[in-house]
Amino acid sequence: MSKKKKSNPLRVARIVLATLFFLAITLLMLGVSDVLPHYLGWTARLQFMPAVLALNVGAFIVVLLLTVLLGRVYCSVICPLGVLQDSISWLGRKQKKNRYSYSPAKNWLRYGVLLLFIIALVAGASALASLIEPYSAYGRMVSSVSHPKSWIPAVVSVVTLAVIAVLAWRNGRTWCNTICPVGSLLGLLSRFSVFKPVIDTSKCNGCRKCSRNCKAACINYETHTIDYSRCVDCMDCIDQCNQHAISYKLALVGKNKPAPVKSSPASAEKKSVLAESNATPAENQPVPAEAPANDAGVDASRRAFVVGAALAVGAGIVKAQEMKVDGGLAEIIDKEVPKRQTRITPPGSGSARNMYQHCTACQLCVSNCPNHVLRPSTDLAHFMQPESSFEKGYCRPECTICSEVCPVGAIKPISVEEKASTQVGHAVWIRENCVVLTDEVTCGNCERHCPTGAIQMVRLDGTKPERRRNENRRWGDSGNNNERLIPVIDEERCIGCGACENLCPARPFSAIYVEGHQVHKTI
Amino acid sequence: MDRREFLTKTAAGATTLLAASCGDKKTGASASSSSVPGEGTMTYRINPNTGDKVSILGYGCMRWPMKKDENGRDVVDQEQVNTLVDYALEHGVNYFDCAPVYLQGQCEYTTGTALKRHPRASYYIATKLSNFGDPSQEEAKRMYYNSLEQLQTDYIDYYLLHSLNDGTNNFNRRFVDNGMMDFLLEERKAGRVRNLGFSFHGPQEGFDELMALHDKYHWDFVQIQLNYSDWRLASGRNTRAEYLYEELHKRGIPAVIMEPLQGGRLSKVPDNIVARLKAREPEKSVASWAFRFAGTPEGVLTALSGMTYMEHLEDNIKSYSPLVPLTDEECDFLFETAILMQQYPTIPCNDCKYCMPCPYGIDIPSVFVYYNKRVNEVTIPTDRENKNYRKLRKSFLDAYDKAVPALRQADHCIGCRQCVEHCPQDIDIPRQLRRIDEYVEKLKQNTL
């Protein structure tokens, strides 16, 4: 242990700011409170990929200007995955001092991955792209701890975290400088940044300490050069240098250039990567069109669950009746997800297509959905991107939180009024499940809770019942109106909020469920 | 009371206590002067038929403390029951009121188990014939013999035809047409049923019909709902207690009182009612007023209280050791209080759980109890314009989710109405659930 040195103010500032950003975005992703998005939402919108996908020009320019001016401080301060890696590599350095060393840039890899990433985005396979996108990767890690809704994001997160942790522990910022598409892209700009750490060769005694403590592995002690495309401006090297030979300052472009990368073999490889990646979009293309294909399968499985449901409900009732003693609670069978031909995306997303083109699967909406409607898709084509379902709650009329938190514009801001007239799907009645028929009781809970009045109750023979007094209708009063009625749906008025599906007493499969629409419309 | 307030008050209280004990020795460590129950002795009433000396406080065994067993199911906490029963007997309580249907069917066995540890002559057991379903004699007899078995006794001191609610209609179907009444009269003759009576909820005509049968059957006692609220203002189609009591008294039939506290509704009351009662008797509990009222009429044999917690038991023993009957002026004061309480639109649910289990999983009493609590606390947001609306709205909705799991809340009521006939308070349960649902919906949507 050598004498304790005072950290330079730049490094302290980096650490303080990074901590603040990290905490803010983690809190946001934890979804602990519905007021947080109002105050902290901007930390998510400032994230690079979300800004690109949302066509958020302001945030995009801020990040680019920041990079051109100061270098890749984005990676050290704003990116939560970057800060996470710094934390892990800090522990790694505690375990073993001076553990890094300079390594040449693996340009074929980083630009190859960047290219593939862009191709995937353009081709609409953003779910695939989001696997390596740093912001959403971190979002998934947080949400699989705070809101474990499905095992898939959890597994993906564990794998991502394991890879990143090992890399960070051993070599610092390897991920950021080889895989991360945002890092590679910002690296293109940071080469020419106005401010940068510079080595004063007249002071350098060649001790290599800076190089062996550079988590970006970008300080070449032989040539006294720093690869600014990989430097994340962590300012650690400034502290490390006992000779005070490194300082962060205004430096003109061209001075202190990185050692030229041996060019010819690398560019050849680059070309071959290009050729390979051209093949992928062709494979990806037919994926989005697959959805409406499998009608027959859906029907068969629906019939199966219909029977199961009827049996289960019947059994439940018998149980409750045979032991008529006072107190106790009837068992409630968990609802199961019905097979929907078209998935449901939340109001504000406009269409499934828009949703899936923009979404980076960061899980911010999933974690913040107070009604437990949104959950990550397990479907490969829409891997981990959110979809709606109504087993635990429904898309409540007063709630627009997902549209507020979405940083990428996959769910665009929507007002409560707009939402009330946005049709994301329509309800479908399943005769075989309806308790009015299976249990021979009066019900109408779907009708009573329909926010748009799209459901009416009719007689079993299809005739309209006499108009009941308004109050009695609402309160399902007895009298001679204790008639068994079944719901009929006006598909034009239904907005697909799922109130009917969620509040339907039939279990595990509701007797009324929402079928999604490919493109949302205003009614 | 929020936590800070509580802490402040506790601290203040502690300081006062400290000061008091450091200064002159006026009181001991205990805050109130008459806090040790049983200092006086329990008041007893004599049953004119059998000469039974019955404590004016009866133990209602419908609300024993529950716990979760290893399978997560609710079971009665036998250890606690034993403790409560021992304490009650020790302090003179000797009447225990059971029913086969209480506590999901666990009432008789647990009560019997606790009582068996004491001499059989030192207490009276009451239980009921709760043949609400199958009206056959076989079923009724099975239930009767099962009660003896569960209670682990050879005879029942007080046997009730459980909840006659519309006079002879219900009575004939359950007890006359199947010959059960003849059987029970024989059992009474044989001494296995020492007193035969019935419990009643319902309209006046029904009660009149049953009173008319007194000459034929000789009712040894009748159990009625009596308290200072129901004395003149009974809920739904139910008959006011004043009438029921007078009818019994003029025939010399001892009255056993149920719901003297309306399932706690007469102890959990709004602030201004607490202040009103406490102003007159600062050291007595709010509940003590209700118990003294129920015990005051001389024709009352015993007043039942479903005491879940030791504090309830201690407080009630205190109120009745001995009973200081209310003066006419004090009764009038309570009737006025009842009228004041009517301004609070609570639902007259006594949390008896007769409606449960709801086949669709709704926790009916918990919804009502929660709603009533907010009404009494005056923490029901009523208008968006109110200055603390936002705070109240959030606290109402958050606490609702905590009090009742989302799947068991009012919005899941489908209106099948299977619960309605079970409610002794004649509450239109689906209607009230829907009223609460609509209110909550407005609150959620901010359209109040």
Short mmCIF file of N, CA and C in Angstrom, two decimals, chain B residues 169-299:
data_model
loop_
_atom_site.label_atom_id
_atom_site.label_comp_id
_atom_site.label_asym_id
_atom_site.label_seq_id
_atom_site.Cartn_x
_atom_site.Cartn_y
_atom_site.Cartn_z
N ASN B 169 -92.74 -20.57 8.89
CA ASN B 169 -92.37 -21.11 7.59
C ASN B 169 -91.09 -21.94 7.70
N ASN B 170 -90.05 -21.24 8.08
CA ASN B 170 -88.74 -21.82 8.26
C ASN B 170 -88.79 -22.89 9.36
N PHE B 171 -89.51 -22.59 10.43
CA PHE B 171 -89.61 -23.48 11.59
C PHE B 171 -90.25 -24.82 11.20
N ASN B 172 -91.37 -24.73 10.48
CA ASN B 172 -92.06 -25.97 10.09
C ASN B 172 -91.19 -26.82 9.19
N ARG B 173 -90.53 -26.17 8.24
CA ARG B 173 -89.74 -26.93 7.28
C ARG B 173 -88.57 -27.65 7.97
N ARG B 174 -87.94 -26.97 8.90
CA ARG B 174 -86.74 -27.55 9.50
C ARG B 174 -86.99 -28.42 10.72
N PHE B 175 -88.13 -28.15 11.42
CA PHE B 175 -88.28 -28.83 12.72
C PHE B 175 -89.60 -29.55 12.92
N VAL B 176 -90.66 -29.17 12.21
CA VAL B 176 -91.96 -29.80 12.46
C VAL B 176 -92.21 -30.89 11.44
N ASP B 177 -92.11 -30.55 10.16
CA ASP B 177 -92.44 -31.51 9.11
C ASP B 177 -91.58 -32.77 9.20
N ASN B 178 -90.36 -32.63 9.67
CA ASN B 178 -89.49 -33.80 9.76
C ASN B 178 -89.54 -34.48 11.13
N GLY B 179 -90.42 -33.98 12.00
CA GLY B 179 -90.58 -34.63 13.31
C GLY B 179 -89.46 -34.33 14.29
N MET B 180 -88.62 -33.40 13.95
CA MET B 180 -87.45 -33.12 14.78
C MET B 180 -87.85 -32.51 16.11
N MET B 181 -88.95 -31.73 16.09
CA MET B 181 -89.37 -31.05 17.31
C MET B 181 -89.78 -32.09 18.36
N ASP B 182 -90.49 -33.12 17.91
CA ASP B 182 -90.89 -34.18 18.85
C ASP B 182 -89.66 -34.83 19.47
N PHE B 183 -88.68 -35.07 18.60
CA PHE B 183 -87.44 -35.68 19.08
C PHE B 183 -86.78 -34.82 20.15
N LEU B 184 -86.73 -33.52 19.87
CA LEU B 184 -86.03 -32.62 20.80
C LEU B 184 -86.78 -32.51 22.12
N LEU B 185 -88.11 -32.53 22.05
CA LEU B 185 -88.89 -32.47 23.30
C LEU B 185 -88.59 -33.70 24.16
N GLU B 186 -88.44 -34.83 23.48
CA GLU B 186 -88.06 -36.06 24.19
C GLU B 186 -86.68 -35.92 24.83
N GLU B 187 -85.78 -35.34 24.06
CA GLU B 187 -84.42 -35.16 24.57
C GLU B 187 -84.44 -34.24 25.79
N ARG B 188 -85.30 -33.25 25.73
CA ARG B 188 -85.40 -32.34 26.88
C ARG B 188 -85.91 -33.09 28.11
N LYS B 189 -86.93 -33.92 27.86
CA LYS B 189 -87.49 -34.71 28.95
C LYS B 189 -86.39 -35.60 29.56
N ALA B 190 -85.58 -36.15 28.70
CA ALA B 190 -84.52 -37.07 29.14
C ALA B 190 -83.36 -36.34 29.79
N GLY B 191 -83.36 -35.00 29.69
CA GLY B 191 -82.32 -34.22 30.35
C GLY B 191 -81.05 -34.06 29.53
N ARG B 192 -81.06 -34.56 28.31
CA ARG B 192 -79.87 -34.36 27.48
C ARG B 192 -79.87 -32.97 26.86
N VAL B 193 -81.07 -32.39 26.74
CA VAL B 193 -81.18 -30.97 26.41
C VAL B 193 -81.83 -30.32 27.61
N ARG B 194 -81.09 -29.51 28.33
CA ARG B 194 -81.64 -28.98 29.59
C ARG B 194 -82.55 -27.80 29.35
N ASN B 195 -82.24 -26.99 28.31
CA ASN B 195 -83.09 -25.85 27.95
C ASN B 195 -83.22 -25.84 26.43
N LEU B 196 -84.44 -25.66 25.95
CA LEU B 196 -84.65 -25.64 24.51
C LEU B 196 -85.17 -24.26 24.10
N GLY B 197 -84.53 -23.68 23.12
CA GLY B 197 -84.96 -22.35 22.68
C GLY B 197 -84.59 -22.15 21.22
N PHE B 198 -84.62 -20.92 20.79
CA PHE B 198 -84.24 -20.64 19.41
C PHE B 198 -83.57 -19.28 19.32
N SER B 199 -82.84 -19.10 18.24
CA SER B 199 -82.29 -17.76 17.98
C SER B 199 -83.04 -17.16 16.81
N PHE B 200 -83.19 -15.87 16.85
CA PHE B 200 -84.08 -15.23 15.88
C PHE B 200 -83.46 -13.98 15.26
N HIS B 201 -83.64 -13.90 13.93
CA HIS B 201 -83.40 -12.66 13.18
C HIS B 201 -84.57 -12.58 12.23
N GLY B 202 -85.22 -11.45 12.12
CA GLY B 202 -86.27 -11.38 11.10
C GLY B 202 -87.39 -10.41 11.46
N PRO B 203 -88.47 -10.48 10.67
CA PRO B 203 -89.57 -9.52 10.84
C PRO B 203 -90.44 -9.86 12.04
N GLN B 204 -91.18 -8.86 12.47
CA GLN B 204 -91.99 -8.96 13.68
C GLN B 204 -93.04 -10.07 13.60
N GLU B 205 -93.70 -10.20 12.44
CA GLU B 205 -94.77 -11.19 12.31
C GLU B 205 -94.23 -12.59 12.59
N GLY B 206 -93.02 -12.83 12.10
CA GLY B 206 -92.40 -14.13 12.32
C GLY B 206 -92.21 -14.39 13.79
N PHE B 207 -91.77 -13.38 14.51
CA PHE B 207 -91.54 -13.54 15.94
C PHE B 207 -92.85 -13.80 16.66
N ASP B 208 -93.89 -13.07 16.25
CA ASP B 208 -95.21 -13.26 16.85
C ASP B 208 -95.66 -14.71 16.69
N GLU B 209 -95.47 -15.23 15.50
CA GLU B 209 -95.87 -16.61 15.23
C GLU B 209 -95.17 -17.58 16.18
N LEU B 210 -93.89 -17.33 16.38
CA LEU B 210 -93.11 -18.23 17.24
C LEU B 210 -93.51 -18.07 18.70
N MET B 211 -93.85 -16.84 19.09
CA MET B 211 -94.30 -16.60 20.47
C MET B 211 -95.62 -17.31 20.73
N ALA B 212 -96.44 -17.36 19.67
CA ALA B 212 -97.73 -18.02 19.82
C ALA B 212 -97.55 -19.51 20.10
N LEU B 213 -96.40 -20.06 19.75
CA LEU B 213 -96.15 -21.49 19.96
C LEU B 213 -95.60 -21.78 21.36
N HIS B 214 -95.45 -20.72 22.17
CA HIS B 214 -94.85 -20.90 23.49
C HIS B 214 -95.66 -21.88 24.34
N ASP B 215 -96.98 -21.76 24.25
CA ASP B 215 -97.83 -22.64 25.06
C ASP B 215 -97.62 -24.09 24.67
N LYS B 216 -97.39 -24.30 23.38
CA LYS B 216 -97.24 -25.67 22.90
C LYS B 216 -95.88 -26.26 23.27
N TYR B 217 -94.83 -25.47 23.06
CA TYR B 217 -93.49 -26.04 23.22
C TYR B 217 -92.79 -25.61 24.51
N HIS B 218 -93.24 -24.53 25.08
CA HIS B 218 -92.55 -23.91 26.21
C HIS B 218 -91.08 -23.61 25.90
N TRP B 219 -90.85 -22.45 25.34
CA TRP B 219 -89.48 -22.02 25.05
C TRP B 219 -88.78 -21.70 26.37
N ASP B 220 -87.69 -22.39 26.63
CA ASP B 220 -86.97 -22.15 27.89
C ASP B 220 -86.18 -20.85 27.85
N PHE B 221 -85.83 -20.45 26.66
CA PHE B 221 -85.09 -19.17 26.48
C PHE B 221 -85.13 -18.84 24.99
N VAL B 222 -84.87 -17.59 24.68
CA VAL B 222 -84.80 -17.19 23.27
C VAL B 222 -83.61 -16.25 23.11
N GLN B 223 -82.90 -16.44 22.02
CA GLN B 223 -81.72 -15.60 21.78
C GLN B 223 -82.06 -14.52 20.76
N ILE B 224 -81.89 -13.27 21.16
CA ILE B 224 -82.25 -12.17 20.26
C ILE B 224 -81.07 -11.19 20.15
N GLN B 225 -81.12 -10.41 19.08
CA GLN B 225 -80.12 -9.37 18.89
C GLN B 225 -80.58 -8.12 19.61
N LEU B 226 -79.79 -7.69 20.59
CA LEU B 226 -80.20 -6.52 21.37
C LEU B 226 -78.99 -5.64 21.66
N ASN B 227 -79.13 -4.38 21.35
CA ASN B 227 -78.10 -3.39 21.69
C ASN B 227 -78.73 -2.02 21.57
N TYR B 228 -78.02 -1.00 21.99
CA TYR B 228 -78.68 0.32 22.06
C TYR B 228 -78.97 0.91 20.70
N SER B 229 -78.38 0.33 19.66
CA SER B 229 -78.72 0.79 18.32
C SER B 229 -79.95 0.04 17.80
N ASP B 230 -79.95 -1.29 17.95
CA ASP B 230 -81.06 -2.10 17.46
C ASP B 230 -82.30 -2.00 18.35
N TRP B 231 -82.16 -1.41 19.52
CA TRP B 231 -83.30 -1.29 20.43
C TRP B 231 -84.47 -0.62 19.72
N ARG B 232 -84.14 0.42 18.99
CA ARG B 232 -85.21 1.10 18.24
C ARG B 232 -84.99 1.12 16.74
N LEU B 233 -83.75 0.86 16.30
CA LEU B 233 -83.42 1.04 14.88
C LEU B 233 -82.80 -0.22 14.30
N ALA B 234 -83.61 -1.26 14.10
CA ALA B 234 -83.05 -2.50 13.58
C ALA B 234 -82.79 -2.38 12.07
N SER B 235 -81.82 -3.19 11.58
CA SER B 235 -81.46 -3.08 10.16
C SER B 235 -82.38 -3.96 9.31
N GLY B 236 -82.56 -3.55 8.06
CA GLY B 236 -83.32 -4.34 7.09
C GLY B 236 -84.73 -4.65 7.59
N ARG B 237 -85.14 -5.91 7.40
CA ARG B 237 -86.48 -6.32 7.81
C ARG B 237 -86.50 -6.72 9.28
N ASN B 238 -85.36 -6.64 9.94
CA ASN B 238 -85.29 -7.14 11.31
C ASN B 238 -86.15 -6.32 12.27
N THR B 239 -86.53 -6.99 13.35
CA THR B 239 -87.42 -6.36 14.32
C THR B 239 -86.61 -5.63 15.38
N ARG B 240 -87.12 -4.48 15.81
CA ARG B 240 -86.38 -3.74 16.82
C ARG B 240 -86.35 -4.54 18.12
N ALA B 241 -85.24 -4.41 18.83
CA ALA B 241 -85.00 -5.25 20.00
C ALA B 241 -85.98 -4.96 21.13
N GLU B 242 -86.41 -3.72 21.23
CA GLU B 242 -87.34 -3.34 22.29
C GLU B 242 -88.57 -4.24 22.25
N TYR B 243 -89.09 -4.45 21.03
CA TYR B 243 -90.28 -5.27 20.87
C TYR B 243 -89.99 -6.72 21.25
N LEU B 244 -88.88 -7.24 20.70
CA LEU B 244 -88.54 -8.64 20.96
C LEU B 244 -88.41 -8.88 22.46
N TYR B 245 -87.71 -7.99 23.11
CA TYR B 245 -87.46 -8.17 24.54
C TYR B 245 -88.77 -8.12 25.34
N GLU B 246 -89.60 -7.13 25.03
CA GLU B 246 -90.85 -6.99 25.77
C GLU B 246 -91.73 -8.23 25.60
N GLU B 247 -91.77 -8.75 24.38
CA GLU B 247 -92.58 -9.95 24.14
C GLU B 247 -92.09 -11.12 24.99
N LEU B 248 -90.77 -11.25 25.10
CA LEU B 248 -90.21 -12.34 25.91
C LEU B 248 -90.48 -12.09 27.38
N HIS B 249 -90.25 -10.85 27.80
CA HIS B 249 -90.30 -10.53 29.22
C HIS B 249 -91.69 -10.75 29.78
N LYS B 250 -92.71 -10.36 28.97
CA LYS B 250 -94.06 -10.49 29.52
C LYS B 250 -94.47 -11.95 29.63
N ARG B 251 -93.78 -12.84 28.89
CA ARG B 251 -94.06 -14.28 29.02
C ARG B 251 -93.11 -14.96 30.01
N GLY B 252 -92.18 -14.16 30.55
CA GLY B 252 -91.23 -14.72 31.50
C GLY B 252 -90.18 -15.61 30.86
N ILE B 253 -89.94 -15.39 29.57
CA ILE B 253 -88.92 -16.20 28.89
C ILE B 253 -87.59 -15.47 29.00
N PRO B 254 -86.56 -16.11 29.54
CA PRO B 254 -85.25 -15.43 29.63
C PRO B 254 -84.70 -15.14 28.25
N ALA B 255 -84.09 -13.96 28.13
CA ALA B 255 -83.50 -13.55 26.84
C ALA B 255 -81.99 -13.69 26.89
N VAL B 256 -81.46 -14.40 25.90
CA VAL B 256 -80.01 -14.43 25.72
C VAL B 256 -79.70 -13.40 24.63
N ILE B 257 -78.70 -12.57 24.89
CA ILE B 257 -78.46 -11.44 23.99
C ILE B 257 -77.28 -11.73 23.07
N MET B 258 -77.56 -11.60 21.77
CA MET B 258 -76.43 -11.68 20.83
C MET B 258 -76.20 -10.31 20.21
N GLU B 259 -75.00 -10.14 19.72
CA GLU B 259 -74.58 -8.88 19.11
C GLU B 259 -74.81 -7.67 20.01
N PRO B 260 -74.47 -7.75 21.30
CA PRO B 260 -74.62 -6.55 22.14
C PRO B 260 -73.74 -5.41 21.63
N LEU B 261 -72.68 -5.78 20.87
CA LEU B 261 -71.72 -4.78 20.40
C LEU B 261 -71.77 -4.67 18.87
N GLN B 262 -72.74 -5.35 18.26
CA GLN B 262 -72.85 -5.38 16.81
C GLN B 262 -71.53 -5.78 16.15
N GLY B 263 -70.95 -6.84 16.64
CA GLY B 263 -69.70 -7.31 16.05
C GLY B 263 -68.60 -6.28 16.08
N GLY B 264 -68.62 -5.43 17.08
CA GLY B 264 -67.57 -4.43 17.22
C GLY B 264 -67.96 -3.08 16.64
N ARG B 265 -69.11 -3.04 15.96
CA ARG B 265 -69.48 -1.75 15.36
C ARG B 265 -69.82 -0.70 16.42
N LEU B 266 -70.19 -1.17 17.63
CA LEU B 266 -70.50 -0.19 18.69
C LEU B 266 -69.27 0.14 19.53
N SER B 267 -68.12 -0.46 19.17
CA SER B 267 -66.90 -0.03 19.86
C SER B 267 -65.97 0.72 18.90
N LYS B 268 -66.00 0.33 17.63
CA LYS B 268 -65.21 1.09 16.65
C LYS B 268 -66.13 2.16 16.08
N VAL B 269 -66.16 3.28 16.73
CA VAL B 269 -67.11 4.32 16.33
C VAL B 269 -66.36 5.59 15.96
N PRO B 270 -67.03 6.51 15.27
CA PRO B 270 -66.37 7.76 14.89
C PRO B 270 -65.87 8.55 16.10
N ASP B 271 -64.88 9.38 15.83
CA ASP B 271 -64.24 10.18 16.88
C ASP B 271 -65.21 10.94 17.77
N ASN B 272 -66.18 11.57 17.15
CA ASN B 272 -67.06 12.42 17.95
C ASN B 272 -67.94 11.58 18.87
N ILE B 273 -68.23 10.34 18.43
CA ILE B 273 -69.01 9.45 19.31
C ILE B 273 -68.14 8.99 20.47
N VAL B 274 -66.88 8.67 20.15
CA VAL B 274 -65.95 8.30 21.23
C VAL B 274 -65.90 9.42 22.25
N ALA B 275 -65.74 10.65 21.76
CA ALA B 275 -65.64 11.80 22.66
C ALA B 275 -66.89 11.94 23.51
N ARG B 276 -68.03 11.74 22.86
CA ARG B 276 -69.31 11.88 23.56
C ARG B 276 -69.42 10.87 24.71
N LEU B 277 -69.04 9.62 24.44
CA LEU B 277 -69.15 8.59 25.47
C LEU B 277 -68.07 8.75 26.53
N LYS B 278 -66.87 9.07 26.07
CA LYS B 278 -65.75 9.21 27.00
C LYS B 278 -65.92 10.42 27.91
N ALA B 279 -66.59 11.44 27.41
CA ALA B 279 -66.77 12.65 28.21
C ALA B 279 -67.55 12.31 29.49
N ARG B 280 -68.47 11.34 29.35
CA ARG B 280 -69.26 10.99 30.54
C ARG B 280 -68.53 10.00 31.44
N GLU B 281 -67.81 9.09 30.85
CA GLU B 281 -67.10 8.08 31.64
C GLU B 281 -65.68 7.96 31.09
N PRO B 282 -64.82 8.90 31.44
CA PRO B 282 -63.49 8.93 30.79
C PRO B 282 -62.68 7.66 31.00
N GLU B 283 -62.93 6.93 32.05
CA GLU B 283 -62.08 5.77 32.33
C GLU B 283 -62.68 4.47 31.84
N LYS B 284 -63.90 4.54 31.30
CA LYS B 284 -64.55 3.32 30.82
C LYS B 284 -64.40 3.23 29.31
N SER B 285 -64.35 2.01 28.82
CA SER B 285 -64.21 1.83 27.38
C SER B 285 -65.52 2.16 26.67
N VAL B 286 -65.41 2.41 25.39
CA VAL B 286 -66.60 2.66 24.57
C VAL B 286 -67.51 1.44 24.61
N ALA B 287 -66.87 0.27 24.54
CA ALA B 287 -67.65 -0.98 24.52
C ALA B 287 -68.44 -1.18 25.81
N SER B 288 -67.90 -0.67 26.92
CA SER B 288 -68.56 -0.93 28.21
C SER B 288 -69.98 -0.38 28.22
N TRP B 289 -70.21 0.70 27.50
CA TRP B 289 -71.57 1.27 27.42
C TRP B 289 -72.52 0.26 26.81
N ALA B 290 -72.07 -0.37 25.73
CA ALA B 290 -72.93 -1.32 25.03
C ALA B 290 -73.22 -2.53 25.92
N PHE B 291 -72.21 -2.98 26.66
CA PHE B 291 -72.44 -4.16 27.51
C PHE B 291 -73.34 -3.84 28.69
N ARG B 292 -73.13 -2.68 29.26
CA ARG B 292 -74.02 -2.32 30.37
C ARG B 292 -75.46 -2.20 29.87
N PHE B 293 -75.61 -1.67 28.66
CA PHE B 293 -76.97 -1.54 28.11
C PHE B 293 -77.61 -2.92 27.96
N ALA B 294 -76.82 -3.84 27.36
CA ALA B 294 -77.38 -5.18 27.09
C ALA B 294 -77.72 -5.91 28.37
N GLY B 295 -76.98 -5.63 29.44
CA GLY B 295 -77.21 -6.36 30.69
C GLY B 295 -78.29 -5.72 31.57
N THR B 296 -78.63 -4.50 31.27
CA THR B 296 -79.53 -3.76 32.17
C THR B 296 -80.94 -4.38 32.30
N PRO B 297 -81.61 -4.76 31.19
CA PRO B 297 -82.97 -5.31 31.37
C PRO B 297 -82.93 -6.57 32.23
N GLU B 298 -83.82 -6.67 33.19
CA GLU B 298 -83.71 -7.75 34.18
C GLU B 298 -84.00 -9.11 33.57
N GLY B 299 -84.73 -9.12 32.46
CA GLY B 299 -85.05 -10.41 31.83
C GLY B 299 -83.92 -10.98 31.00
#
